[in-house]
Coordinates of C-alpha atoms in Angstrom, one line a residue:
Chain A
X1 CA 7.8 -49.8 -25.0
X2 CA 9.1 -47.5 -27.7
X3 CA 12.3 -46.5 -25.9
X4 CA 14.5 -48.1 -28.6
X5 CA 16.5 -45.4 -30.5
X6 CA 15.9 -42.2 -28.6
X7 CA 16.6 -43.7 -25.2
X8 CA 19.7 -42.1 -23.8
X9 CA 20.6 -41.4 -20.2
X10 CA 18.1 -39.4 -18.3
X11 CA 15.6 -39.7 -21.1
X12 CA 15.2 -43.4 -20.4
X13 CA 14.5 -42.7 -16.8
X14 CA 11.9 -40.2 -17.6
X15 CA 10.3 -42.5 -20.0
X16 CA 10.3 -45.3 -17.5
X17 CA 8.6 -43.2 -14.8
X18 CA 6.0 -42.1 -17.3
X19 CA 5.5 -45.7 -18.2
X20 CA 5.0 -46.5 -14.5
X21 CA 2.8 -43.5 -13.9
X22 CA 0.4 -44.7 -16.7
X23 CA 0.1 -48.1 -15.1
X24 CA -0.6 -46.6 -11.7
X25 CA -3.2 -44.3 -13.3
X26 CA -5.0 -47.2 -14.9
X27 CA -5.0 -49.1 -11.5
X28 CA -6.3 -46.0 -9.7
X29 CA -9.0 -45.4 -12.3
X30 CA -10.3 -49.0 -12.1
X31 CA -10.2 -48.9 -8.3
X32 CA -12.3 -45.7 -8.2
X33 CA -14.7 -47.3 -10.7
X34 CA -15.1 -50.3 -8.4
X35 CA -15.8 -48.1 -5.4
X36 CA -18.4 -46.1 -7.4
X37 CA -20.0 -49.2 -8.9
X38 CA -20.2 -50.9 -5.4
X39 CA -21.8 -47.8 -4.0
X40 CA -24.4 -47.9 -6.8
X41 CA -24.9 -51.7 -6.6
X42 CA -26.0 -51.7 -2.9
X43 CA -28.8 -49.2 -3.8
X44 CA -30.1 -51.3 -6.7
X45 CA -32.3 -54.3 -6.4
X46 CA -35.9 -55.6 -6.4
X47 CA -36.7 -54.1 -3.0
X48 CA -37.7 -50.5 -3.5
X49 CA -35.6 -48.6 -1.0
X50 CA -34.0 -45.3 -1.7
X51 CA -30.2 -44.7 -1.7
X52 CA -30.6 -42.5 1.3
X53 CA -32.3 -45.3 3.2
X54 CA -29.5 -47.7 2.1
X55 CA -26.7 -45.4 3.3
X56 CA -28.3 -44.5 6.5
X57 CA -28.8 -48.2 7.2
X58 CA -25.1 -48.9 6.5
X59 CA -24.0 -45.9 8.6
X60 CA -26.4 -46.9 11.4
X61 CA -24.3 -50.0 12.0
X62 CA -21.3 -47.7 12.8
X63 CA -23.0 -44.7 14.4
X64 CA -26.3 -46.1 15.8
X65 CA -27.1 -42.8 17.5
X66 CA -26.8 -40.6 14.5
X67 CA -28.6 -42.7 11.9
X68 CA -31.8 -44.6 11.9
X69 CA -33.1 -47.5 9.9
X70 CA -35.9 -50.1 9.9
X71 CA -35.7 -53.9 10.2
X72 CA -36.8 -54.3 6.6
X73 CA -34.1 -52.1 5.2
X74 CA -31.6 -53.6 7.5
X75 CA -32.5 -57.1 6.3
X76 CA -32.2 -56.1 2.7
X77 CA -29.0 -54.3 3.0
X78 CA -27.0 -56.2 5.5
X79 CA -28.3 -59.7 5.1
X80 CA -28.9 -59.7 1.3
X81 CA -27.1 -57.1 -0.7
X82 CA -24.0 -55.8 1.0
X83 CA -22.1 -59.1 1.3
X84 CA -23.1 -60.0 -2.2
X85 CA -21.4 -56.8 -3.5
X86 CA -18.3 -57.5 -1.5
X87 CA -18.4 -61.1 -2.6
X88 CA -18.5 -60.1 -6.3
X89 CA -15.5 -57.9 -5.8
X90 CA -13.3 -60.5 -4.1
X91 CA -14.6 -63.4 -6.3
X92 CA -13.9 -61.5 -9.4
X93 CA -10.5 -60.4 -8.2
X94 CA -9.6 -64.0 -7.3
X95 CA -10.7 -65.5 -10.5
X96 CA -8.9 -62.9 -12.6
X97 CA -5.6 -63.0 -10.7
X98 CA -5.7 -66.8 -10.8
X99 CA -6.3 -66.7 -14.6
X100 CA -3.5 -64.1 -15.1
X101 CA -1.1 -66.2 -13.1
X102 CA -2.0 -69.4 -15.0
X103 CA -1.6 -67.7 -18.3
X104 CA 1.8 -66.3 -17.3
X105 CA 3.1 -69.5 -15.8
X106 CA 2.0 -71.8 -18.6
X107 CA 2.8 -69.1 -21.2
X108 CA -0.5 -69.7 -22.8
X109 CA -3.2 -67.2 -23.6
X110 CA -5.9 -69.9 -23.4
X111 CA -5.1 -71.0 -19.8
X112 CA -8.0 -70.3 -17.4
X113 CA -9.8 -72.3 -14.8
X114 CA -12.3 -73.3 -17.5
X115 CA -10.0 -74.4 -20.2
X116 CA -7.8 -76.3 -17.8
X117 CA -10.7 -78.5 -16.7
X118 CA -10.7 -77.1 -13.1
X119 CA -14.2 -75.6 -13.3
X120 CA -15.7 -78.8 -14.7
X121 CA -14.0 -80.8 -11.9
X122 CA -15.7 -78.5 -9.4
X123 CA -19.0 -79.1 -11.2
X124 CA -18.4 -82.9 -10.9
X125 CA -17.6 -82.6 -7.2
X126 CA -20.8 -80.6 -6.6
X127 CA -22.9 -83.1 -8.7
X128 CA -21.5 -86.0 -6.7
X129 CA -22.6 -84.3 -3.5
X130 CA -26.1 -83.3 -4.9
X131 CA -27.0 -86.5 -6.7
X132 CA -25.2 -89.3 -4.8
X133 CA -25.0 -87.5 -1.5
X134 CA -21.4 -88.6 -1.4
X135 CA -18.5 -86.4 -0.3
X136 CA -15.4 -85.8 1.7
X137 CA -16.9 -83.4 4.2
X138 CA -20.4 -84.0 5.5
X139 CA -23.2 -81.7 6.6
X140 CA -23.6 -78.2 5.4
X141 CA -20.4 -78.1 3.5
X142 CA -20.9 -81.3 1.5
X143 CA -21.2 -79.5 -1.8
X144 CA -18.6 -76.9 -1.1
X145 CA -16.1 -79.4 0.2
X146 CA -16.5 -81.6 -2.8
X147 CA -16.2 -78.8 -5.3
X148 CA -13.1 -77.6 -3.5
X149 CA -11.4 -81.0 -3.3
X150 CA -12.1 -81.9 -6.9
X151 CA -10.8 -78.5 -8.0
X152 CA -7.5 -79.3 -6.3
X153 CA -7.4 -82.8 -7.8
X154 CA -7.9 -81.4 -11.3
X155 CA -5.2 -78.8 -10.8
X156 CA -2.8 -81.4 -9.6
X157 CA -3.6 -83.4 -12.7
X158 CA -2.9 -80.4 -14.9
X159 CA 0.2 -79.7 -13.1
X160 CA 1.4 -83.3 -13.3
X161 CA 1.0 -83.1 -17.0
X162 CA 2.7 -79.7 -17.2
X163 CA 5.6 -81.1 -15.3
X164 CA 5.9 -84.0 -17.7
X165 CA 9.1 -83.4 -19.7
X166 CA 8.6 -82.2 -23.2
X167 CA 5.1 -81.0 -23.0
X168 CA 4.6 -77.7 -24.8
X169 CA 2.1 -75.1 -23.7
X170 CA -0.2 -76.0 -26.5
X171 CA -0.3 -79.6 -25.5
X172 CA -0.9 -78.4 -22.0
X173 CA -4.1 -76.7 -22.9
X174 CA -5.1 -79.7 -25.0
X175 CA -4.5 -81.9 -21.9
X176 CA -6.6 -79.5 -19.8
X177 CA -9.4 -79.7 -22.3
X178 CA -9.2 -83.5 -22.2
X179 CA -9.6 -83.3 -18.4
X180 CA -12.5 -81.0 -18.9
X181 CA -14.2 -83.5 -21.1
X182 CA -13.6 -86.3 -18.7
X183 CA -15.2 -84.4 -15.8
X184 CA -18.0 -83.2 -18.0
X185 CA -18.7 -86.8 -19.1
X186 CA -18.8 -87.9 -15.4
X187 CA -21.1 -85.1 -14.6
X188 CA -23.4 -86.0 -17.5
X189 CA -23.4 -89.6 -16.3
X190 CA -24.5 -88.5 -12.8
X191 CA -27.2 -86.3 -14.3
X192 CA -28.4 -89.3 -16.3
X193 CA -28.8 -91.5 -13.3
X194 CA -30.1 -88.7 -11.0
X195 CA -33.6 -87.7 -10.1
X196 CA -35.2 -84.7 -12.0
X197 CA -35.0 -82.4 -8.9
X198 CA -31.3 -83.3 -8.3
X199 CA -30.4 -82.7 -11.9
X200 CA -32.3 -79.4 -11.7
X201 CA -30.2 -78.4 -8.7
X202 CA -26.9 -79.4 -10.4
X203 CA -27.8 -77.3 -13.5
X204 CA -28.4 -74.3 -11.3
X205 CA -25.2 -74.9 -9.4
X206 CA -23.2 -75.0 -12.6
X207 CA -24.6 -71.7 -13.8
X208 CA -22.7 -69.9 -11.0
X209 CA -24.4 -67.4 -8.8
X210 CA -23.5 -65.0 -6.1
X211 CA -26.9 -65.7 -4.4
X212 CA -25.2 -68.2 -2.1
X213 CA -23.0 -65.5 -0.6
X214 CA -22.9 -64.7 3.1
X215 CA -20.6 -62.8 5.4
X216 CA -18.8 -65.9 6.5
X217 CA -18.1 -66.9 2.9
X218 CA -17.0 -63.4 2.0
X219 CA -14.5 -63.7 4.8
X220 CA -13.0 -66.9 3.6
X221 CA -12.8 -65.8 0.0
X222 CA -11.3 -62.5 0.8
X223 CA -8.7 -64.0 3.1
X224 CA -7.6 -66.7 0.6
X225 CA -7.7 -64.3 -2.4
X226 CA -5.7 -61.6 -0.7
X227 CA -3.1 -63.9 0.8
X228 CA -2.5 -65.9 -2.3
X229 CA -2.5 -62.9 -4.5
X230 CA 0.2 -61.2 -2.4
X231 CA 2.4 -64.2 -2.7
X232 CA 1.7 -64.4 -6.5
X233 CA 2.6 -60.7 -6.9
X234 CA 5.8 -61.3 -5.0
X235 CA 6.6 -64.0 -7.6
X236 CA 5.8 -61.7 -10.5
X237 CA 9.4 -61.0 -11.4
X238 CA 10.0 -64.7 -11.7
X239 CA 6.9 -65.2 -13.7
X240 CA 8.1 -62.4 -16.1
X241 CA 11.4 -64.3 -16.5
X242 CA 9.5 -67.5 -17.3
X243 CA 8.1 -65.7 -20.3
X244 CA 11.6 -65.6 -21.8
X245 CA 11.9 -69.4 -21.7
X246 CA 12.8 -71.9 -19.1
X247 CA 16.5 -72.0 -20.1
X248 CA 16.9 -68.2 -19.9
X249 CA 15.0 -68.1 -16.6
X250 CA 17.3 -70.8 -15.1
X251 CA 20.4 -69.0 -16.3
X252 CA 19.1 -65.9 -14.6
X253 CA 18.9 -67.8 -11.3
X254 CA 15.2 -68.4 -11.2
X255 CA 14.0 -71.7 -9.7
X256 CA 11.7 -72.5 -12.5
X257 CA 10.3 -75.6 -11.0
X258 CA 9.5 -73.9 -7.7
X259 CA 7.9 -70.9 -9.3
X260 CA 5.7 -73.1 -11.5
X261 CA 4.6 -75.4 -8.7
X262 CA 3.9 -72.7 -6.2
X263 CA 2.3 -70.4 -8.8
X264 CA -0.1 -73.0 -10.1
X265 CA -1.0 -74.2 -6.7
X266 CA -1.7 -70.7 -5.4
X267 CA -3.9 -70.0 -8.5
X268 CA -5.7 -73.3 -8.0
X269 CA -6.3 -72.5 -4.4
X270 CA -7.8 -69.1 -5.2
X271 CA -10.0 -70.6 -7.9
X272 CA -11.1 -73.5 -5.7
X273 CA -12.1 -71.3 -2.8
X274 CA -14.1 -69.0 -5.1
X275 CA -15.9 -71.4 -7.3
X276 CA -16.8 -73.9 -4.5
X277 CA -19.0 -71.1 -3.1
X278 CA -20.3 -69.5 -6.2
X279 CA -20.5 -72.4 -8.7
X280 CA -18.7 -72.1 -12.0
X281 CA -18.4 -68.5 -13.1
X282 CA -16.7 -68.6 -16.4
X283 CA -15.0 -66.1 -18.5
X284 CA -13.7 -63.7 -15.8
X285 CA -10.5 -65.8 -15.4
X286 CA -9.9 -65.9 -19.1
X287 CA -10.8 -62.4 -20.2
X288 CA -10.0 -60.0 -17.3
X289 CA -6.2 -60.7 -17.7
X290 CA -6.5 -60.2 -21.5
X291 CA -8.3 -56.9 -21.2
X292 CA -5.7 -55.8 -18.7
X293 CA -2.8 -57.0 -20.9
X294 CA -4.2 -54.9 -23.8
X295 CA -4.5 -51.8 -21.5
X296 CA -1.2 -52.0 -19.6
X297 CA 1.0 -54.7 -21.3
X298 CA 2.3 -57.9 -19.8
X299 CA 4.5 -57.0 -16.9
X300 CA 3.2 -59.3 -14.2
X301 CA 4.0 -56.8 -11.4
X302 CA 1.2 -54.7 -12.7
X303 CA -0.7 -57.3 -14.7
X304 CA -1.6 -59.4 -11.6
X305 CA -3.1 -56.6 -9.4
X306 CA -4.7 -54.8 -12.3
X307 CA -6.3 -58.0 -13.6
X308 CA -7.7 -58.5 -10.2
X309 CA -9.2 -55.1 -10.2
X310 CA -10.6 -55.5 -13.7
X311 CA -12.0 -58.9 -12.7
X312 CA -13.7 -57.4 -9.7
X313 CA -15.2 -54.6 -11.8
X314 CA -16.4 -57.1 -14.4
X315 CA -18.0 -59.5 -12.0
X316 CA -19.6 -56.7 -9.9
X317 CA -20.9 -55.1 -13.1
X318 CA -22.3 -58.4 -14.3
X319 CA -23.9 -59.2 -11.0
X320 CA -25.5 -55.8 -10.7
X321 CA -26.9 -56.2 -14.2
X322 CA -28.0 -59.8 -13.4
X323 CA -29.9 -58.5 -10.4
X324 CA -31.6 -55.6 -12.1
X325 CA -32.1 -56.3 -15.8
X326 CA -35.1 -58.6 -15.4
X327 CA -36.1 -57.8 -11.9
X328 CA -37.7 -59.4 -9.9
X329 CA -36.1 -62.3 -11.7
X330 CA -32.4 -62.5 -10.8
X331 CA -30.3 -64.2 -13.5
X332 CA -27.3 -66.4 -12.6
X333 CA -24.2 -64.2 -12.9
X334 CA -22.4 -66.9 -14.9
X335 CA -24.7 -66.1 -17.8
X336 CA -24.3 -62.4 -17.5
X337 CA -20.5 -62.4 -17.4
X338 CA -20.3 -63.8 -20.9
X339 CA -23.1 -61.7 -22.2
X340 CA -21.4 -58.5 -21.1
X341 CA -17.8 -59.6 -21.5
X342 CA -17.7 -61.2 -24.9
X343 CA -18.8 -58.1 -26.9
X344 CA -16.3 -55.9 -25.0
X345 CA -13.6 -58.4 -25.5
X346 CA -14.2 -58.8 -29.3
X347 CA -14.4 -55.0 -29.6
X348 CA -10.9 -54.7 -28.0
X349 CA -9.6 -57.3 -30.4
X350 CA -11.0 -55.5 -33.5
X351 CA -9.9 -52.1 -32.3
X352 CA -6.3 -53.1 -31.4
X353 CA -5.0 -55.1 -34.3
X354 CA -1.5 -55.4 -33.0
X355 CA -0.3 -58.4 -31.1
X356 CA -0.8 -58.0 -27.4
X357 CA 0.2 -61.4 -26.2
Chain B
X1 CA -64.4 -20.4 6.0
X2 CA -61.2 -21.5 7.7
X3 CA -63.1 -22.7 10.6
X4 CA -65.4 -24.8 8.4
X5 CA -62.4 -26.3 6.7
X6 CA -60.7 -27.2 9.9
X7 CA -64.0 -28.6 11.2
X8 CA -64.3 -30.7 8.1
X9 CA -60.6 -31.8 8.4
X10 CA -61.1 -32.8 12.0
X11 CA -64.3 -34.6 11.1
X12 CA -62.4 -36.5 8.4
X13 CA -59.7 -37.3 10.8
X14 CA -62.2 -38.6 13.3
X15 CA -63.8 -40.7 10.6
X16 CA -60.5 -42.1 9.5
X17 CA -59.7 -42.8 13.1
X18 CA -63.0 -44.5 13.3
X19 CA -62.1 -46.7 10.3
X20 CA -58.8 -47.5 11.9
X21 CA -60.8 -48.5 15.0
X22 CA -63.0 -50.8 13.1
X23 CA -59.9 -52.1 11.4
X24 CA -58.3 -52.9 14.7
X25 CA -60.1 -56.2 15.4
X26 CA -58.8 -57.3 12.0
X27 CA -55.3 -56.3 13.0
X28 CA -55.5 -58.4 16.2
X29 CA -57.0 -61.2 14.2
X30 CA -53.9 -61.0 12.0
X31 CA -51.7 -61.3 15.1
X32 CA -53.2 -64.7 15.8
X33 CA -51.4 -67.7 14.5
X34 CA -51.7 -71.4 14.0
X35 CA -49.2 -74.2 14.3
X36 CA -49.1 -76.1 11.0
X37 CA -47.2 -79.3 10.4
X38 CA -46.3 -79.0 6.7
X39 CA -45.9 -81.7 4.1
X40 CA -42.3 -82.3 5.1
X41 CA -43.3 -82.8 8.8
X42 CA -41.9 -79.4 9.9
X43 CA -43.8 -77.5 12.6
X44 CA -44.2 -73.9 11.5
X45 CA -46.0 -71.0 13.2
X46 CA -48.2 -69.4 10.5
X47 CA -50.3 -66.2 10.9
X48 CA -54.0 -66.7 10.6
X49 CA -55.5 -65.1 7.5
X50 CA -52.2 -64.2 5.9
X51 CA -52.6 -61.3 3.5
X52 CA -49.4 -61.5 1.5
X53 CA -48.6 -65.1 0.4
X54 CA -45.8 -65.8 -2.0
X55 CA -46.7 -69.2 -3.5
X56 CA -44.0 -70.9 -5.6
X57 CA -45.9 -74.2 -5.6
X58 CA -48.3 -74.5 -8.5
X59 CA -50.7 -77.0 -6.8
X60 CA -50.8 -75.0 -3.6
X61 CA -51.7 -71.9 -5.6
X62 CA -54.6 -73.7 -7.2
X63 CA -55.9 -74.9 -3.9
X64 CA -55.7 -71.4 -2.4
X65 CA -57.6 -70.1 -5.4
X66 CA -60.2 -72.7 -4.9
X67 CA -60.5 -71.7 -1.2
X68 CA -61.2 -68.1 -2.2
X69 CA -57.8 -66.9 -1.2
X70 CA -56.5 -65.8 -4.6
X71 CA -56.4 -62.2 -3.5
X72 CA -54.0 -63.1 -0.7
X73 CA -51.4 -64.3 -3.2
X74 CA -48.9 -61.6 -4.1
X75 CA -46.4 -63.5 -6.2
X76 CA -46.1 -66.9 -8.0
X77 CA -43.7 -68.6 -10.4
X78 CA -44.5 -68.9 -14.1
X79 CA -45.3 -72.6 -13.4
X80 CA -48.4 -71.5 -11.5
X81 CA -50.8 -71.4 -14.5
X82 CA -54.0 -72.7 -12.9
X83 CA -56.0 -70.5 -13.1
X84 CA -54.2 -68.4 -15.8
X85 CA -55.2 -65.3 -13.9
X86 CA -52.6 -66.3 -11.3
X87 CA -49.9 -65.0 -13.7
X88 CA -51.3 -61.5 -13.3
X89 CA -49.5 -61.6 -9.9
X90 CA -45.9 -60.8 -9.7
X91 CA -44.0 -63.6 -11.4
X92 CA -40.7 -64.3 -9.6
X93 CA -39.2 -66.8 -12.0
X94 CA -39.7 -70.1 -13.7
X95 CA -38.6 -72.5 -10.9
X96 CA -38.4 -72.2 -7.2
X97 CA -34.8 -73.3 -7.4
X98 CA -33.9 -70.3 -9.5
X99 CA -35.4 -67.8 -7.0
X100 CA -33.3 -65.6 -4.8
X101 CA -34.2 -64.1 -1.4
X102 CA -34.3 -60.4 -2.2
X103 CA -37.3 -60.3 -4.6
X104 CA -39.2 -62.5 -2.1
X105 CA -38.4 -60.5 1.0
X106 CA -39.0 -57.2 -0.9
X107 CA -42.7 -58.2 -1.2
X108 CA -42.9 -58.4 2.6
X109 CA -44.8 -61.7 2.6
X110 CA -46.3 -63.1 5.7
X111 CA -46.2 -66.6 4.3
X112 CA -44.2 -68.4 1.7
X113 CA -45.4 -71.8 0.3
X114 CA -42.9 -73.9 -1.6
X115 CA -43.0 -77.3 -3.2
X116 CA -40.6 -79.7 -4.9
X117 CA -38.1 -78.6 -6.2
X118 CA -37.9 -76.4 -3.1
X119 CA -36.2 -73.0 -2.7
X120 CA -32.5 -73.1 -2.5
X121 CA -31.2 -73.8 1.0
X122 CA -29.6 -70.4 1.4
X123 CA -32.8 -68.7 0.3
X124 CA -34.7 -70.6 2.9
X125 CA -32.2 -69.7 5.6
X126 CA -32.4 -66.0 4.6
X127 CA -36.2 -66.2 4.8
X128 CA -36.0 -67.8 8.2
X129 CA -33.7 -65.0 9.3
X130 CA -36.1 -62.4 8.1
X131 CA -38.8 -64.1 10.2
X132 CA -41.0 -65.2 7.3
X133 CA -42.7 -68.6 7.8
X134 CA -42.2 -71.1 5.0
X135 CA -44.4 -74.1 4.3
X136 CA -43.5 -76.9 2.0
X137 CA -45.8 -79.4 0.4
X138 CA -45.1 -82.2 -2.1
X139 CA -48.4 -82.1 -3.8
X140 CA -48.1 -85.0 -6.2
X141 CA -50.4 -87.6 -4.6
X142 CA -54.0 -87.4 -3.3
X143 CA -52.9 -88.5 0.1
X144 CA -50.4 -85.6 0.2
X145 CA -52.8 -83.1 -1.2
X146 CA -55.7 -83.7 1.3
X147 CA -53.6 -82.7 4.4
X148 CA -52.4 -79.7 2.4
X149 CA -56.0 -78.6 1.7
X150 CA -56.8 -79.0 5.3
X151 CA -53.9 -77.0 6.4
X152 CA -54.8 -74.2 4.0
X153 CA -58.4 -74.3 5.2
X154 CA -57.1 -73.8 8.8
X155 CA -54.9 -70.9 7.8
X156 CA -57.5 -69.2 5.6
X157 CA -60.3 -69.8 8.1
X158 CA -62.3 -72.0 5.8
X159 CA -62.3 -75.2 7.8

């Protein structure tokens, strides 16, 4: 940061360790905030059960002799709330890390699953399944499978364009937006020919909700997110170097092509596995990385994990609000993320005038 | 004085026990159930005289009201506007598709009645897991409404 003039010998070392300590502090603070919020979130909801009942119900699973619970509380906590909270954490984490990686790799602050057309591809896949009943995988996973596969198709298309020689990051986002319009138009067409009930279902799918969560889905999302994120974090030095320009990165011995392909594919894989279960949850992938960048600068070694944590916090907070603010009505979380996130985001913009990108 | 009080207390206890006793037949009556084939052809075991119905199907709510069962409905959607007094019940949302499981299960219903559009599949699955019977009717045509009225008559004991 401001090491420039005064940096000499041991001073520089001190400064660097202070610089690291600050980042670790931010990460720890956010981690603690997630744990506290998760603890609060399981106690909130339309069913009136006390925090004590909730916790004794959770503990009863592990120590059945020491704690007692009732079937009703057990259903509410284990079958409805707990997995939803964990789902919010991992889904938020996945979307944010994928967004941060895409922004870093494409060197563009506008890159996110939404602006690259990936989310609208997922919506198209889901609509195809709901309205036409057509898909790659049949049965229970028809909608999920379609959303997943179209997400991958869209990311391949975006990547194919990115690879095309001479395309600048700006053109890249423009191409992504074009893809977004294409898929939106196809979705609109399907809605136009579909029955009212089917259109209804598509609209609710597109709003994005954690109401579809279950322990199985949490398992899948957690596994994909954690695995892909670890690989992305391993690539973070290389992603940092990409920021200095392809030529510089190449001269430093970075396999630019390989980093870009694997990074984009990992980010797409995370996004696909999250939004195929939740529907399109916007905003987290775009904004969590920016908030993080404002707080702890753009070093991807810290940016990726910290974005993940900020994303988890943001989505968990949004979902908890969505469940409680109009109870017993539960709002789709996709609406809530923007309601809560945009004012905060704009506040950060106004407060910190200096360039952060 | 103390003795009188304790006497009164035990008397009250006895009376309340007596009330419980007279309640008992009702309780056993509540344990009875009927097999209903709903509008979608599914066989569902439904308790006789359900006390806590969550009805997210506007037409069904109206029929239950007409069958004198309005007191048994605990929650509706904002589409259930006939009679308007229905909206004094807990309103869970605008459309059945937008509902989620927790608010429904929180009401401890003994019967849920859905229509078209239905509840989301996951919500239905969660209701099944919680052991709550769900009936679905597509009440758009007279030939679909008549069997529904008969079913409700059987459930509410008004046949």
